[in-house]
Amino acid sequence: MHRIPDPAAAALDTFARRHIGPGEEESAAMLRALGLRSMEELIDRAVPASIRVRKPLDLPAAKGERESLAELKAISAGNKVLRNYIGAGYYGCITPPVIQRNILENPGWYTAYTPYQAEIAQGRLEALLNFQTLVTDLTGLDIANASLLDEATAAAEAMAVCFAARKDARTGFFVSDACHPQTIAVVKTRAEPLGIAVTVGDERAPGFDAGASFGALFQYPATDGEIRSYGAVIESLHAAGGLAVVAADLLALTLLRPPGEWGADIAVGSSQRFGVPLGFGGPHAAYFATRDNLKRHMPGRLVGVSHDAEGRPGYRLALQTREQHIRREKATSNICTAQVLLAVMASMYAVYHGPGGLRKIATRIHAQAQKLAAALARLGHKVTESPLFDTVRVTVDASAPILQAALAQGLNLRALDARTISISVDETTDDLAPILRAFNGGKPPTFDLDEIICSGEYGADLARTGEFLTHPVFNRCHTETEMLRYIRRLEAKDLSLTTSMIPLGSCTMKLNATSEMLPVTWPEIGGLHPFAPADQAQGYARIFSDLEKWLAEITGFAAVSLQPNAGSQGEYAGLLAIRDYHASRGGAHRNVCIIPQSAHGTNPASAAMAGFRVVAVRCLEDGDIDLDDLRAKTASHARDLACLMITYPSTHGVFEEGIQEVCEIIHAHGGQVYMDGANMNAQAGLCRPGDIGADVCHLNLHKTFCIPHGGGGPGVGPIGVAAHLAPFLPEPRGAGGQVSAAPYGSASILVISWMYIRMMGGEGVTHATRVAILNANYIAHRLDPYFPVLFKGKAGLVAHECILDLRRWKNFGIEVEDVAKRLMDYGFHAPTVSWPVPGTMMIEPTESESQAELDRFCDAMIAIHGEMKAVESGTSDPVNNPLKRAPHTAAAVTADAWERPYSRQTAAFPAPWLKEHKFWPAVARIDNVYGDRNLQCSCPPVEAFVEPDKA
């Protein structure tokens, strides 16, 4: 019997109407407010006609949520999830369900923004401080950051820190051949443009010269499982003035002597096995720890403890003027991104299990590995006798037959060479019998595994002594009841998209739909090892192929690499492609990169890392590039010109009319055009970087293409390139250097963008861009009479974001920061503050917000303007007013004493919607200066949070 399709029911499953906030009536109302008759008129006036695409995007027709999920499920069935014993830095683990459901799958955690506004990010900041404490305790070092992208890039960052801190002109860096291969590959990629000569070898060999290098990198345990003691070699390095980096397994460090105890200056690694799924390579949070004397060289974000205006402890990002913004073209790192969501998961794994639980997990893994080694030896195989943690190295006559036998048992092992296999057991290993059958001709062993007794103890030179994770936070939440409440308490301290719009310019905080997120935790997406055989990842291969093709269509490029796992990595990979292209044509001398003065700090930092010399070009008062200055700079550097880095629409939030002329000027002198795709949300479906004239463009999938920001990470920053640059993409798509540890970076979250494009289709993607431009112009129209819009296009319109000028209020003692903090009292996260112009706010509403939400935000800003006028007129105290005292906590508003010249209601309930739902900032305004002068970056004692005795 045929079922008759129900058109009305089908319409209910369309995704675009769920994703795009304003419906037809709201859009029409906003257009009328702008004096426009149609959406077409808006786009015709806002986007230069010369760059507009004239045909629809060639993407598959939109499918509904249920249909798209079913299609992706069928594709994902091409992934075979075998038992993985490959290791090499990636291990099976158990994500506690309380963490999976309440953090990984919880929009209260994954839709928050980077914690730059500390007062409404105390939950994440506490979780990250726990992460830093976990890392410093286990590594035995002084200070750790709040995570980096992956172990390989963390090792490369460590090399750069050693290079920047060196005391002489040495340019050699030694890398032990016992390091993971992907780490060696990424370190080599990063070293070459900086002029660092990497030597890979055996530090135990007689010819090892500690004085030849400014630093060295070691793996602990080694990639083949051997545990080496590096104390003597580190002592020789130090004697020669070098620094030592150790890539260490965090879980192993619960049993093994920490690197800091035998002299390591820096420790790096991954926290993946602390409850984070394999995900075919990511996302996973790397860690970076160092000695105190190197802390100002340390890349990435650092959470510190300070106090608020009411005297209570409060967390915030310490030393916030990050390296790439201070040093720009002299920076050694462009890393301002992190893996916050994954670092939070890892820290919560440690909180849930506690030191005793972690040690038990590690001890069981170690015992399993010892038992496996003993059993294989009984079967007659040669097993390495050196100390091990989780990985057994076996020498066989030929590795291929064993690998095939293992596959028949549903297992993936790792071939180190033609006669050597390694087997890495992990937290999920509960049956060694299939492994033994693979090594015994498919037959079970004749002995009982229970007969094998292993000591499980390390010698005194390797064993960890002393306690770790002694802070109460790691010792009180071992029941699910306590853990659930702790997670929820922290979540309640953070403002996310579950509360209100987050209107951050250039950051594109749009809807991260549930249907896009669901596949991330499917076993066939999360359960694959990144180095599993290719025929086991055919589902991923199809997902990658689709996404590359769709992104190429949207951007107008010939090829796309999905490997870069952050926008910063995308910038770097794109610049390397340009560099390698010039070198292939005899243009290795081309080393000048022209960058507008308004560019984000990662642009010049990325250029410096890629070996380019940065030349700045001026901007005009209207925000556009000064074409005369560009022509002059390009002409004077014509012989050495490599490229121009430009953001489009511009950093000032407008479509520059002269963008094609800019590209032509660069091309005429043999240069390439790198386009920063941070603002792709204003382009998708309307214009394409490849058509405009760009040669390479990175995309932020965590912006335009709906991967959530995760509270400050994960991100994905793939690059699209013109045909002539395609051969220079990173492996495996091209012959370029590897920029991330895994071949496809943060592979498991690419399904989010796949789902977004599949459900939106070409028309949906294009309409989203139109509405994003409409929403931005509506906000600009409403707020311009109160806070002048600083930059507009020729038609008086902005692109997808607008910059409000608050600089005049400084004359009355009101800083832009005061407005940012006061917005918290109204239930909003502040827009981007003082960038790209100090004293301004950059607002990007995205297409996901309805007119009602836009109006609520505008009403809040207009009300705050009234409070500012009261200070200007003298009717409000210049210091003791709602702006300067913001944000207002529940503790302050409900205190017995209220010694302020404005009412409690004005403080906490200044808008009518707050009577229905009030988000309370967890702390009053944080004192950043005190925190930087008294740097504390691990868990403070509990006594710090006890209210002082008022008696």
XYZ file of C-alpha atoms in Angstrom, residues 76-710:
635
model
C 28.691 6.624 7.977
C 27.966 2.916 7.711
C 30.978 2.856 5.380
C 33.146 3.341 8.483
C 34.180 0.085 10.141
C 34.768 0.474 13.870
C 37.299 -2.205 14.797
C 39.130 -2.604 18.097
C 42.082 -0.251 17.773
C 45.474 -1.062 19.276
C 47.353 1.370 17.010
C 48.262 3.911 19.697
C 50.694 6.563 18.400
C 49.092 9.184 20.623
C 45.453 8.137 20.086
C 43.716 5.669 22.394
C 40.336 4.225 23.092
C 38.765 5.598 26.246
C 35.463 5.663 28.070
C 33.580 8.945 28.109
C 31.602 8.895 31.355
C 27.932 9.268 30.368
C 27.465 12.103 32.856
C 30.158 14.039 30.942
C 28.936 13.050 27.484
C 25.328 14.054 28.116
C 25.960 17.138 30.239
C 29.000 18.670 28.526
C 29.729 17.244 25.072
C 26.050 17.129 24.082
C 24.957 20.163 26.100
C 24.509 23.510 24.278
C 25.025 25.292 27.587
C 28.667 24.238 27.242
C 29.263 24.044 23.501
C 27.580 27.306 22.387
C 29.448 29.647 24.727
C 32.111 32.020 23.411
C 35.754 32.414 24.370
C 35.824 33.657 27.993
C 37.007 37.189 27.299
C 34.142 38.593 29.411
C 35.177 36.816 32.575
C 32.246 37.765 34.787
C 29.850 35.677 32.670
C 32.304 32.849 31.979
C 33.241 31.740 35.488
C 32.100 28.166 34.918
C 34.350 27.489 31.942
C 37.207 29.380 33.548
C 36.997 27.203 36.645
C 36.935 24.045 34.530
C 39.972 25.290 32.588
C 41.790 26.141 35.800
C 41.127 22.547 36.840
C 42.670 21.473 33.511
C 45.756 23.596 34.132
C 46.068 22.156 37.645
C 45.730 18.631 36.282
C 48.542 19.288 33.805
C 50.942 20.992 36.227
C 50.394 18.311 38.851
C 51.026 15.446 36.448
C 53.960 17.000 34.572
C 55.688 18.434 37.646
C 56.079 21.839 35.990
C 55.145 25.292 37.226
C 52.504 26.578 34.860
C 50.265 25.233 32.097
C 48.051 26.923 29.556
C 44.358 26.288 28.948
C 45.027 23.928 25.988
C 46.372 23.952 22.449
C 45.185 22.283 19.253
C 46.867 18.865 19.229
C 50.028 17.182 20.476
C 52.001 17.733 17.279
C 51.293 21.463 17.052
C 51.977 21.795 20.788
C 55.405 20.240 20.180
C 55.987 22.683 17.324
C 54.973 25.560 19.600
C 57.428 24.282 22.207
C 60.208 24.304 19.615
C 59.299 27.934 18.787
C 59.410 28.867 22.495
C 62.875 27.314 22.827
C 63.957 29.188 19.696
C 62.669 32.518 21.039
C 64.264 31.942 24.464
C 67.688 30.786 23.218
C 70.728 32.665 24.435
C 72.890 32.297 21.313
C 72.651 31.996 17.521
C 72.204 28.218 17.313
C 69.510 27.172 14.841
C 69.524 23.397 15.353
C 66.695 21.520 17.050
C 67.008 17.832 17.864
C 63.968 15.519 17.682
C 64.188 11.994 19.013
C 63.285 9.330 16.475
C 61.176 7.822 19.276
C 58.608 10.614 18.824
C 55.311 9.945 17.093
C 55.697 10.274 13.290
C 52.977 12.911 12.987
C 54.720 15.030 15.607
C 58.001 14.844 13.704
C 56.196 15.824 10.484
C 54.495 18.911 11.982
C 57.668 20.042 13.762
C 59.550 19.848 10.449
C 56.833 21.898 8.729
C 57.007 24.614 11.367
C 60.798 24.650 11.535
C 61.707 25.231 7.904
C 60.245 28.749 7.383
C 61.795 29.900 10.660
C 65.260 28.788 9.586
C 65.412 26.031 12.188
C 67.373 22.934 11.185
C 65.703 19.819 12.579
C 67.811 16.735 13.209
C 65.963 13.479 13.849
C 67.955 10.751 15.569
C 68.619 8.565 18.593
C 69.714 10.591 21.601
C 71.319 7.417 23.003
C 73.655 7.051 20.020
C 77.380 7.690 20.680
C 77.448 10.607 18.238
C 74.705 12.632 19.950
C 75.955 16.206 20.453
C 73.942 18.081 23.081
C 75.685 21.325 22.218
C 74.614 21.330 18.573
C 71.003 22.345 19.284
C 69.184 25.097 21.151
C 66.627 22.497 22.234
C 65.483 18.916 21.917
C 62.203 16.985 21.879
C 61.702 13.563 23.468
C 58.702 11.194 23.724
C 57.702 9.673 27.086
C 56.838 6.808 26.691
C 58.358 6.403 23.224
C 56.127 5.839 20.214
C 57.053 2.121 20.288
C 56.160 1.894 23.971
C 59.605 1.941 25.549
C 59.969 4.073 28.656
C 63.267 5.906 28.605
C 64.829 7.929 31.374
C 65.892 11.284 29.951
C 67.538 12.747 33.049
C 71.125 12.365 31.843
C 70.529 13.663 28.324
C 68.579 16.658 29.665
C 71.424 17.411 32.062
C 73.822 17.455 29.114
C 71.479 19.723 27.160
C 71.290 22.181 30.032
C 75.062 22.112 30.447
C 75.321 23.148 26.795
C 72.729 25.926 27.207
C 69.841 24.096 25.544
C 66.249 23.478 26.586
C 64.406 20.167 26.821
C 60.864 19.443 25.640
C 59.115 16.212 26.587
C 55.957 14.983 24.869
C 54.404 12.930 27.659
C 51.344 10.722 28.042
C 49.261 12.328 30.809
C 47.673 9.083 31.963
C 51.055 7.354 32.165
C 52.240 10.190 34.394
C 49.930 8.970 37.151
C 52.430 6.099 37.525
C 55.636 7.496 36.044
C 58.087 10.059 37.316
C 56.981 13.455 35.943
C 59.196 15.187 33.354
C 59.646 18.220 35.588
C 61.420 16.105 38.184
C 64.196 15.130 35.852
C 64.735 18.535 34.338
C 62.334 19.060 31.429
C 61.752 22.741 30.658
C 58.522 22.157 28.705
C 56.062 19.274 28.579
C 53.467 18.860 25.852
C 50.987 16.200 24.895
C 47.357 15.284 24.421
C 44.569 14.900 26.959
C 42.515 12.803 24.509
C 42.547 9.647 26.588
C 40.914 11.569 29.444
C 37.442 10.733 28.162
C 37.527 12.305 24.684
C 36.497 10.048 21.752
C 39.015 9.185 19.034
C 36.941 10.956 16.379
C 39.271 9.952 13.525
C 41.826 12.368 14.941
C 40.003 15.164 16.680
C 39.131 17.475 18.169
C 41.294 16.779 21.220
C 42.847 19.184 23.703
C 46.618 19.356 23.761
C 48.434 20.599 26.820
C 51.498 22.805 27.231
C 53.319 23.186 30.552
C 56.553 24.959 31.314
C 58.807 26.344 33.979
C 57.955 29.728 35.419
C 60.804 31.536 33.659
C 59.293 30.710 30.250
C 55.679 31.648 31.004
C 55.690 34.862 28.983
C 56.867 32.932 25.928
C 54.062 30.401 26.346
C 51.515 30.394 23.504
C 47.768 30.189 23.940
C 45.413 31.195 26.687
C 46.143 31.137 30.382
C 43.484 31.176 33.110
C 44.439 32.973 36.287
C 42.934 33.838 39.653
C 42.194 37.407 40.664
C 39.461 39.039 42.737
C 36.344 41.011 41.919
C 35.185 44.447 42.998
C 33.475 42.911 46.036
C 36.617 41.142 47.221
C 35.718 37.608 46.161
C 38.070 35.393 44.111
C 37.327 35.364 40.417
C 38.859 33.773 37.358
C 39.858 35.423 34.119
C 42.239 35.031 31.199
C 45.642 36.169 32.420
C 48.168 38.112 30.337
C 45.385 38.693 27.804
C 47.489 40.786 25.470
C 48.489 37.656 23.623
C 51.741 37.421 21.734
C 50.381 37.794 18.218
C 48.646 41.054 19.164
C 51.663 42.553 20.916
C 54.424 41.447 18.580
C 52.388 40.955 15.378
C 54.976 40.505 12.625
C 57.635 39.488 15.189
C 55.451 36.845 16.843
C 56.617 33.249 17.044
C 53.068 31.937 17.406
C 49.671 32.783 15.938
C 47.793 30.607 18.412
C 44.904 32.364 20.083
C 42.601 29.390 19.640
C 42.300 26.438 21.990
C 40.248 23.282 22.484
C 38.190 24.499 25.419
C 35.264 22.085 25.184
C 37.665 19.134 25.032
C 39.879 20.507 27.801
C 36.745 20.876 29.932
C 35.868 17.235 29.225
C 39.376 16.097 30.162
C 39.350 18.120 33.366
C 35.939 16.747 34.305
C 37.197 13.210 33.646
C 39.909 13.879 36.232
C 37.412 15.441 38.643
C 35.063 12.457 38.271
C 37.704 9.758 38.739
C 39.996 11.631 41.104
C 43.661 10.763 41.631
C 42.830 7.310 42.938
C 40.577 6.493 40.007
C 43.090 7.731 37.446
C 45.833 5.667 39.034
C 43.583 2.588 38.995
C 42.797 3.097 35.286
C 46.495 3.522 34.482
C 47.477 0.551 36.656
C 44.957 -1.692 34.918
C 46.213 -0.601 31.473
C 49.795 -1.227 32.554
C 48.906 -4.652 33.937
C 47.130 -5.584 30.705
C 50.172 -4.542 28.668
C 52.522 -6.540 30.912
C 50.268 -9.586 30.704
C 50.098 -9.261 26.915
C 53.887 -9.004 26.660
C 54.361 -12.087 28.839
C 51.754 -14.057 26.883
C 53.317 -13.179 23.536
C 56.701 -14.228 24.864
C 55.197 -17.573 25.897
C 53.977 -17.965 22.332
C 57.601 -17.700 21.214
C 57.651 -14.122 19.970
C 60.443 -11.675 20.735
C 59.057 -8.920 22.932
C 61.038 -5.844 23.908
C 62.110 -6.241 27.516
C 62.446 -2.539 28.346
C 59.931 -0.935 30.726
C 56.579 -0.110 29.169
C 53.269 1.489 30.057
C 50.602 0.504 27.538
C 52.437 -0.482 24.343
C 54.099 -3.803 23.578
C 56.683 -4.054 20.784
C 56.922 -7.436 19.079
C 59.450 -8.651 16.512
C 58.062 -11.164 14.008
C 59.269 -12.838 10.821
C 56.956 -10.595 8.754
C 54.426 -8.091 10.008
C 51.924 -8.296 7.116
C 50.514 -11.772 7.907
C 50.063 -10.835 11.564
C 48.264 -7.629 10.625
C 45.955 -9.593 8.339
C 45.307 -12.168 11.046
C 44.485 -9.337 13.447
C 42.046 -7.824 10.950
C 40.318 -11.209 10.772
C 39.891 -10.953 14.544
C 38.450 -7.414 14.184
C 41.626 -5.725 15.417
C 43.894 -2.945 14.141
C 47.560 -3.243 15.126
C 50.448 -0.997 14.099
C 53.362 -1.998 11.897
C 56.495 -0.112 12.917
C 58.393 -1.742 10.054
C 58.336 -4.961 8.026
C 59.230 -7.103 11.049
C 58.009 -5.082 14.016
C 54.505 -4.591 15.379
C 53.335 -2.510 18.316
C 50.151 -3.115 20.280
C 48.738 -0.343 22.493
C 46.125 -1.363 25.044
C 43.889 1.207 26.642
C 41.031 1.828 29.052
C 38.581 -0.080 26.844
C 40.746 -3.220 26.541
C 38.946 -6.068 28.278
C 39.940 -9.146 26.294
C 43.456 -10.021 25.185
C 42.468 -13.367 23.655
C 41.776 -12.053 20.110
C 45.236 -10.446 20.010
C 46.890 -13.676 21.053
C 44.936 -15.633 18.442
C 46.270 -13.265 15.758
C 49.821 -14.125 16.854
C 49.079 -17.839 17.191
C 47.803 -18.802 13.768
C 44.192 -18.037 14.667
C 44.229 -20.500 17.580
C 43.806 -19.643 21.261
C 46.926 -20.086 23.412
C 47.346 -23.370 25.273
C 47.813 -21.573 28.587
C 45.414 -19.638 30.770
C 46.004 -15.888 30.869
C 45.125 -15.880 34.552
C 48.297 -17.860 35.156
C 50.367 -14.803 34.243
C 51.131 -12.629 37.237
C 52.773 -9.235 36.685
C 54.282 -7.018 39.341
C 53.015 -3.749 37.885
C 55.790 -1.832 39.636
C 58.367 0.485 38.084
C 61.932 0.887 39.282
C 62.849 3.766 41.539
C 64.265 5.793 38.639
C 60.924 5.684 36.777
C 58.215 5.378 39.428
C 56.153 8.353 40.494
C 56.377 9.191 44.182
C 54.259 11.590 46.157
C 50.667 12.677 45.815
C 48.984 14.554 42.968
C 45.600 16.207 42.423
C 45.222 16.863 46.139
C 42.907 19.845 45.667
C 39.374 19.131 46.965
C 37.824 19.596 43.508
C 39.479 16.331 42.429
C 38.369 14.473 45.553
C 34.685 15.142 46.142
C 32.671 14.447 42.973
C 33.062 10.710 42.504
C 29.338 9.917 42.562
C 27.200 10.862 39.586
C 24.936 12.929 41.838
C 27.801 15.157 42.950
C 29.338 15.251 39.485
C 26.069 16.239 37.816
C 25.518 19.033 40.298
C 29.055 20.316 39.888
C 28.739 20.418 36.099
C 25.375 22.182 36.341
C 26.654 24.694 38.883
C 29.465 25.668 36.549
C 27.147 25.767 33.525
C 24.869 28.206 35.376
C 27.772 30.651 35.700
C 28.226 30.931 31.931
C 26.215 32.904 29.420
C 25.783 30.896 26.212
C 23.495 30.992 23.193
C 20.965 29.164 25.358
C 20.444 32.467 27.207
C 20.550 35.174 24.550
C 22.223 36.297 21.348
C 25.995 36.715 21.458
C 26.545 39.603 19.022
C 30.312 39.388 18.640
C 31.604 40.991 15.462
C 33.851 38.787 13.323
C 32.949 35.764 15.468
C 29.618 34.724 13.900
C 27.871 33.160 16.888
C 24.957 31.579 15.057
C 22.695 28.603 15.729
C 24.473 25.286 16.220
C 21.496 23.099 15.453
C 20.867 19.891 17.376
C 20.437 17.931 14.151
C 23.929 19.055 13.113
C 25.408 18.015 16.456
C 23.790 14.589 16.822
C 26.162 12.671 14.495
C 29.268 13.759 16.402
C 28.678 11.109 19.052
C 27.648 8.306 16.715
C 30.074 5.374 17.265
C 30.899 5.212 13.566
C 31.992 8.872 13.707
C 33.639 9.012 17.125
C 35.158 5.533 17.260
C 37.711 5.553 14.432
C 41.457 5.850 14.921
C 43.014 8.442 12.551
C 45.552 5.898 11.289
C 43.102 3.060 10.729
C 43.367 1.477 7.267
C 41.703 3.563 4.556
C 39.185 0.866 3.679
C 37.773 1.180 7.201
C 37.034 4.892 6.733
C 35.060 4.933 3.482
C 32.223 6.793 5.178
C 34.599 9.535 6.237
C 36.081 9.588 2.734
C 32.633 10.328 1.302
C 31.953 13.014 3.923
C 35.301 14.680 3.163
C 34.721 14.469 -0.578
C 31.257 16.026 -0.298
C 32.414 18.788 2.002
C 35.462 19.642 -0.093
C 33.302 19.813 -3.228
C 30.619 21.930 -1.572
C 33.106 24.349 -0.003
C 34.916 24.660 -3.347
C 31.604 25.590 -4.978
C 30.771 28.145 -2.293
C 34.225 29.759 -2.459
C 34.931 29.425 -6.179
C 38.173 27.501 -5.692
C 39.570 24.403 -7.379
C 40.609 22.433 -4.289
C 40.108 22.389 -0.517
C 42.131 20.961 2.376
C 40.237 20.101 5.554
C 43.363 19.456 7.635
C 43.855 22.790 9.472
C 42.083 22.469 12.813
C 41.752 26.187 13.544
C 41.528 29.449 11.647
C 45.092 30.240 12.703
C 46.245 26.930 11.225
C 44.328 27.710 8.034
C 46.131 31.035 7.708
C 49.450 29.298 8.175
C 48.673 26.486 5.720
C 47.505 28.960 3.079
C 50.654 31.042 3.404
C 52.826 27.928 3.186
C 51.071 26.996 -0.060
C 51.903 30.439 -1.457
C 55.493 30.172 -0.249
C 55.984 26.733 -1.793
C 54.365 27.858 -5.043
C 56.818 30.729 -5.429
C 59.749 28.476 -4.577
C 58.670 25.966 -7.237
C 58.928 28.722 -9.852
C 62.328 29.990 -8.801
C 60.820 32.681 -6.614
C 62.072 31.600 -3.203
C 63.287 35.177 -2.699
C 59.669 36.405 -2.666
C 59.232 36.963 1.051
C 57.202 40.180 1.423
C 53.654 39.925 2.725
C 51.562 43.098 2.568
C 48.933 43.422 5.296
C 46.491 46.271 6.035
C 47.018 47.990 9.365
C 43.500 46.984 10.410
C 44.214 43.249 10.142
C 43.686 40.840 12.982
C 46.873 40.081 14.907
C 46.991 36.502 13.700
C 47.583 37.713 10.116
C 51.033 39.258 10.639
C 51.897 36.546 13.169
C 51.040 33.825 10.643
C 53.079 35.608 7.988
C 56.094 35.769 10.283
C 55.750 32.067 11.113
C 55.639 31.255 7.399
C 58.922 33.083 6.881
C 57.534 36.281 5.358
C 58.532 39.863 6.020
C 55.474 41.980 6.812
C 54.884 45.350 5.153
C 51.888 47.299 6.460
C 49.574 49.290 4.208
C 47.453 52.188 5.455
C 43.662 52.361 5.632
C 41.592 55.424 4.781
C 39.271 57.136 7.223
C 36.319 55.212 5.777
C 38.103 51.959 6.624
C 39.023 50.947 3.066
C 42.562 50.106 2.028
C 44.496 53.149 0.846
C 44.984 52.131 -2.806
C 47.648 54.743 -3.391
C 49.693 53.418 -0.477
C 49.089 49.861 -1.700
C 50.338 50.720 -5.188
C 53.419 52.415 -3.753
C 54.269 49.546 -1.384
C 53.628 46.920 -4.049
C 55.797 48.704 -6.579
C 58.660 49.221 -4.145
C 58.643 45.544 -3.177
C 57.745 44.148 -6.607
C 60.750 41.841 -6.893
C 60.193 40.252 -3.470
C 56.400 40.462 -3.275
C 54.894 37.147 -2.143
C 51.342 38.015 -1.214
C 48.724 40.278 0.271
C 46.589 39.227 3.235
C 43.153 40.812 3.245
C 39.846 40.239 5.005
C 36.641 40.557 2.989
C 34.230 42.098 3.720
C 36.769 44.328 5.397
C 37.639 44.210 9.056
C 35.564 47.385 9.302
C 32.387 45.590 8.268
C 31.886 46.877 4.721
C 32.188 45.518 1.191
C 35.114 47.462 -0.231
C 34.268 48.531 -3.780
C 37.886 48.302 -4.908
C 38.557 44.692 -3.889
C 39.060 43.471 -7.458
C 41.466 46.312 -8.175
C 43.377 45.360 -5.020
C 43.747 41.804 -6.344
C 44.818 43.063 -9.780
C 47.530 45.284 -8.266
C 49.021 42.327 -6.400
C 48.793 39.950 -9.358
C 50.376 42.488 -11.688
C 53.525 42.310 -9.578
C 53.607 38.519 -9.355
C 52.071 38.242 -5.919
C 49.276 36.070 -4.595
C 46.152 37.160 -2.719
C 45.349 35.486 0.579
C 41.805 36.198 1.762
C 40.924 35.769 5.427
C 37.540 34.047 5.413
C 36.464 35.178 8.866
C 33.659 37.185 7.242
C 32.461 34.498 4.832
C 29.008 34.772 6.404
C 28.534 37.890 4.281
C 29.696 36.194 1.074
C 28.251 32.669 0.894
C 25.982 32.493 -2.154
C 26.375 36.173 -3.057
C 30.031 36.326 -4.099
C 33.013 33.994 -4.107
C 36.627 34.698 -3.112
C 37.919 32.744 -6.119
C 35.857 34.848 -8.527
C 36.874 38.090 -6.838
C 40.543 37.346 -7.424
C 41.801 35.605 -4.293
C 44.216 32.718 -4.732
C 43.695 31.160 -1.323
C 41.155 31.640 1.452
C 40.745 29.961 4.797
C 37.262 29.307 6.128
C 36.181 29.247 9.750
C 33.797 26.306 9.907
C 33.148 27.320 13.528
C 31.674 30.540 12.183
C 29.899 30.455 8.850
C 29.399 26.699 8.747
C 27.931 26.140 12.201
C 30.530 24.182 14.152
C 30.054 25.621 17.653
C 32.738 27.675 19.348
C 32.759 25.335 22.326
